[in-house]
Amino acid sequence: ESDERALVLSNTGSAALTIPLAIEGVRGYMTLSDDFVSLGPGESAAITLDFIGRNVGSFVGQIIATAAGIEKSIPIIIEVISKLVLFDVKLDIPKEYAEIEPGNELKAQITLLNVGAPEKVDVFATYFIKDLRGNIIYEETETFGVEKQLSYQKSLPVHKSTVAGSYVAVIEIRYADSFAVSSQLFRVVE
């Protein structure tokens, strides 16, 4: 449906700034209350982020703020689930894999919980690695049975040509008309 959050921007410098704000990758799923913010030295201002759940899925993007030749980005991950919830899913990246080098595998701990079907059912799991512009870097789908709960480790390959930066690992679970999603940020470092 919809949600709202506040984002506080602060000018920690000694000169007044006008900071333009731009959305990348999730423009169809969020709007900003202001396209720019003017701040004097030491001032802060809050803008409102309005989220709209148009489709189920995981949508990745960023807000880019530029001022005085400095660009900062704020990662945005929007997870939209179905109203009918038959499964819950959690993706956890262990601390030692929060930063990995290109060419290595990202390890994630996946936990699925069957909260709706009283018997073992087959689910479709889709794994993604996305950049902060919402581009899919890696995608894989598999099907398996889940009775009550299933916990397993999943390895996702990070290609050796992957550019250093922030990325998002995502799992989407589909069963009947139910959709669940979980995601977590990680970094690729040289």
Coordinates of C-alpha atoms in Angstrom, one line a residue:
E1 CA 0.0 0.0 0.0
S2 CA 1.9 3.1 1.2
D3 CA 4.4 4.2 3.9
E4 CA 6.2 7.4 4.9
R5 CA 9.6 8.0 6.4
A6 CA 11.6 11.1 7.3
L7 CA 15.2 11.8 6.0
V8 CA 17.2 14.4 7.9
L9 CA 19.9 16.3 5.9
S10 CA 22.6 18.3 7.8
N11 CA 25.0 20.9 6.7
T12 CA 28.2 20.3 8.7
G13 CA 30.2 22.8 6.8
S14 CA 30.8 26.5 7.2
A15 CA 29.0 27.8 4.0
A16 CA 25.4 27.9 3.0
L17 CA 24.3 25.1 0.6
T18 CA 21.5 24.3 -1.8
I19 CA 21.3 20.6 -2.1
P20 CA 19.5 19.1 -5.1
L21 CA 18.1 15.6 -4.5
A22 CA 17.5 12.9 -7.1
I23 CA 16.0 9.4 -7.0
E24 CA 17.6 6.6 -9.0
G25 CA 16.1 3.1 -9.5
V26 CA 12.9 3.5 -7.5
R27 CA 11.3 6.6 -8.9
G28 CA 8.0 4.7 -9.6
Y29 CA 7.8 3.5 -5.9
M30 CA 8.7 6.7 -4.0
T31 CA 8.5 10.5 -4.1
L32 CA 10.3 13.2 -2.1
S33 CA 8.5 16.1 -0.4
D34 CA 11.2 18.4 -1.8
D35 CA 13.6 18.2 -4.8
F36 CA 16.2 20.4 -3.1
V37 CA 17.0 21.7 0.4
S38 CA 18.7 25.0 1.3
L39 CA 20.7 24.8 4.5
G40 CA 22.9 27.4 6.3
P41 CA 26.0 26.3 8.2
G42 CA 25.1 23.9 11.1
E43 CA 21.4 23.7 10.0
S44 CA 19.4 20.5 9.4
A45 CA 16.1 19.9 7.6
A46 CA 13.8 16.9 7.2
I47 CA 12.2 15.8 4.0
T48 CA 9.5 13.2 3.7
L49 CA 9.9 10.0 1.7
D50 CA 6.6 8.7 0.5
F51 CA 6.6 5.0 -0.6
I52 CA 4.0 3.4 -2.8
G53 CA 3.7 -0.4 -3.1
R54 CA 2.6 -0.7 -6.7
N55 CA 3.8 -4.3 -7.2
V56 CA 5.1 -7.1 -5.0
G57 CA 8.9 -7.4 -5.1
S58 CA 12.2 -6.0 -3.9
F59 CA 13.1 -2.6 -5.5
V60 CA 16.5 -1.1 -5.0
G61 CA 17.7 2.4 -5.7
Q62 CA 19.2 5.5 -4.0
I63 CA 18.7 9.1 -3.2
I64 CA 21.6 11.2 -4.5
A65 CA 22.4 14.5 -2.8
T66 CA 25.0 16.8 -4.4
A67 CA 26.5 20.0 -2.9
A68 CA 29.7 21.9 -3.3
G69 CA 31.2 19.2 -5.6
I70 CA 30.4 16.4 -3.0
E71 CA 28.0 13.7 -3.9
K72 CA 26.4 11.4 -1.2
S73 CA 24.0 8.6 -1.8
I74 CA 21.5 7.0 0.5
P75 CA 20.6 3.4 -0.4
I76 CA 16.8 2.7 -0.7
I77 CA 15.4 -0.8 -0.5
I78 CA 11.6 -1.2 -0.8
E79 CA 10.2 -4.6 0.0
V80 CA 6.5 -5.0 -1.0
I81 CA 4.8 -8.2 0.1
S82 CA 1.4 -9.7 -0.7
K83 CA -1.5 -9.2 1.7
L84 CA -1.9 -13.0 1.8
V85 CA 1.0 -14.2 3.8
L86 CA 1.7 -18.0 3.8
F87 CA 5.5 -17.7 4.2
D88 CA 8.0 -15.6 5.9
V89 CA 11.6 -15.4 4.8
K90 CA 14.8 -13.9 6.3
L91 CA 18.1 -13.4 4.5
D92 CA 21.1 -12.7 6.8
I93 CA 24.6 -12.0 5.6
P94 CA 27.2 -13.1 8.2
K95 CA 29.5 -10.3 9.3
E96 CA 32.6 -11.8 7.6
Y97 CA 30.8 -11.5 4.2
A98 CA 29.5 -7.9 4.6
E99 CA 32.5 -6.9 2.5
I100 CA 33.8 -9.3 -0.2
E101 CA 36.2 -9.0 -3.2
P102 CA 35.1 -9.5 -6.8
G103 CA 35.3 -13.1 -7.9
N104 CA 34.3 -14.5 -4.5
E105 CA 31.0 -16.0 -3.4
L106 CA 28.6 -14.1 -1.1
K107 CA 27.4 -16.4 1.7
A108 CA 23.9 -15.8 3.1
Q109 CA 21.9 -17.6 5.8
I110 CA 18.3 -18.2 4.6
T111 CA 15.4 -19.0 6.9
L112 CA 11.9 -19.9 5.6
L113 CA 8.9 -20.3 7.8
N114 CA 5.7 -21.8 6.5
V115 CA 2.9 -19.9 8.4
G116 CA -0.1 -20.8 6.2
A117 CA 0.0 -24.3 4.6
P118 CA -0.4 -27.1 7.1
E119 CA 1.6 -29.6 4.9
K120 CA 4.8 -29.7 2.9
V121 CA 4.5 -27.5 -0.2
D122 CA 6.8 -26.5 -3.1
V123 CA 8.0 -22.9 -3.1
F124 CA 9.8 -20.9 -5.8
A125 CA 12.8 -19.0 -4.5
T126 CA 14.5 -16.4 -6.6
Y127 CA 17.8 -14.9 -5.5
F128 CA 19.1 -11.6 -6.8
I129 CA 22.1 -9.4 -6.4
K130 CA 21.2 -5.8 -7.4
D131 CA 23.2 -2.6 -7.6
L132 CA 21.9 0.6 -6.1
R133 CA 20.4 1.7 -9.4
G134 CA 18.1 -1.4 -9.3
N135 CA 20.1 -3.2 -12.0
I136 CA 20.1 -7.0 -11.6
I137 CA 23.8 -8.2 -11.4
Y138 CA 22.9 -11.9 -10.7
E139 CA 19.7 -13.9 -10.7
E140 CA 18.9 -17.6 -9.9
T141 CA 15.6 -19.5 -9.3
E142 CA 15.1 -22.8 -7.6
T143 CA 12.1 -24.9 -6.4
F144 CA 12.1 -26.9 -3.2
G145 CA 9.7 -28.3 -0.5
V146 CA 9.1 -26.7 2.9
E147 CA 7.0 -28.3 5.6
K148 CA 7.2 -26.0 8.7
Q149 CA 10.6 -24.3 8.7
L150 CA 13.8 -24.6 6.6
S151 CA 17.1 -23.0 7.2
Y152 CA 20.1 -23.2 4.8
Q153 CA 23.2 -21.4 3.6
K154 CA 23.1 -20.0 0.1
S155 CA 26.2 -19.0 -2.0
L156 CA 25.7 -16.3 -4.6
P157 CA 28.6 -15.7 -7.0
V158 CA 30.0 -12.2 -7.4
H159 CA 31.6 -11.9 -10.8
K160 CA 35.3 -10.9 -10.9
S161 CA 34.3 -7.9 -13.1
T162 CA 32.0 -6.5 -10.4
V163 CA 32.8 -2.9 -9.7
A164 CA 33.5 -1.9 -6.0
G165 CA 30.5 -0.4 -4.3
S166 CA 27.3 -1.2 -2.4
Y167 CA 25.0 -4.0 -3.5
V168 CA 21.9 -5.7 -2.2
A169 CA 21.3 -9.5 -1.9
V170 CA 17.6 -10.4 -2.2
I171 CA 15.5 -13.5 -1.8
E172 CA 11.9 -13.6 -3.1
I173 CA 9.6 -16.5 -2.1
R174 CA 6.5 -17.4 -4.1
Y175 CA 3.8 -19.9 -3.2
A176 CA 0.3 -19.8 -4.6
D177 CA -0.8 -16.1 -4.2
S178 CA 1.6 -15.5 -1.4
F179 CA 4.8 -13.5 -1.8
A180 CA 7.6 -12.8 0.8
V181 CA 10.9 -11.0 0.4
S182 CA 14.0 -10.3 2.4
S183 CA 17.2 -8.3 1.5
Q184 CA 20.4 -7.0 3.0
L185 CA 23.1 -4.6 1.9
F186 CA 26.7 -5.7 1.4
R187 CA 29.8 -4.1 -0.2
V188 CA 32.2 -5.3 -2.9
V189 CA 35.7 -4.0 -2.2
E190 CA 39.0 -4.1 -4.1

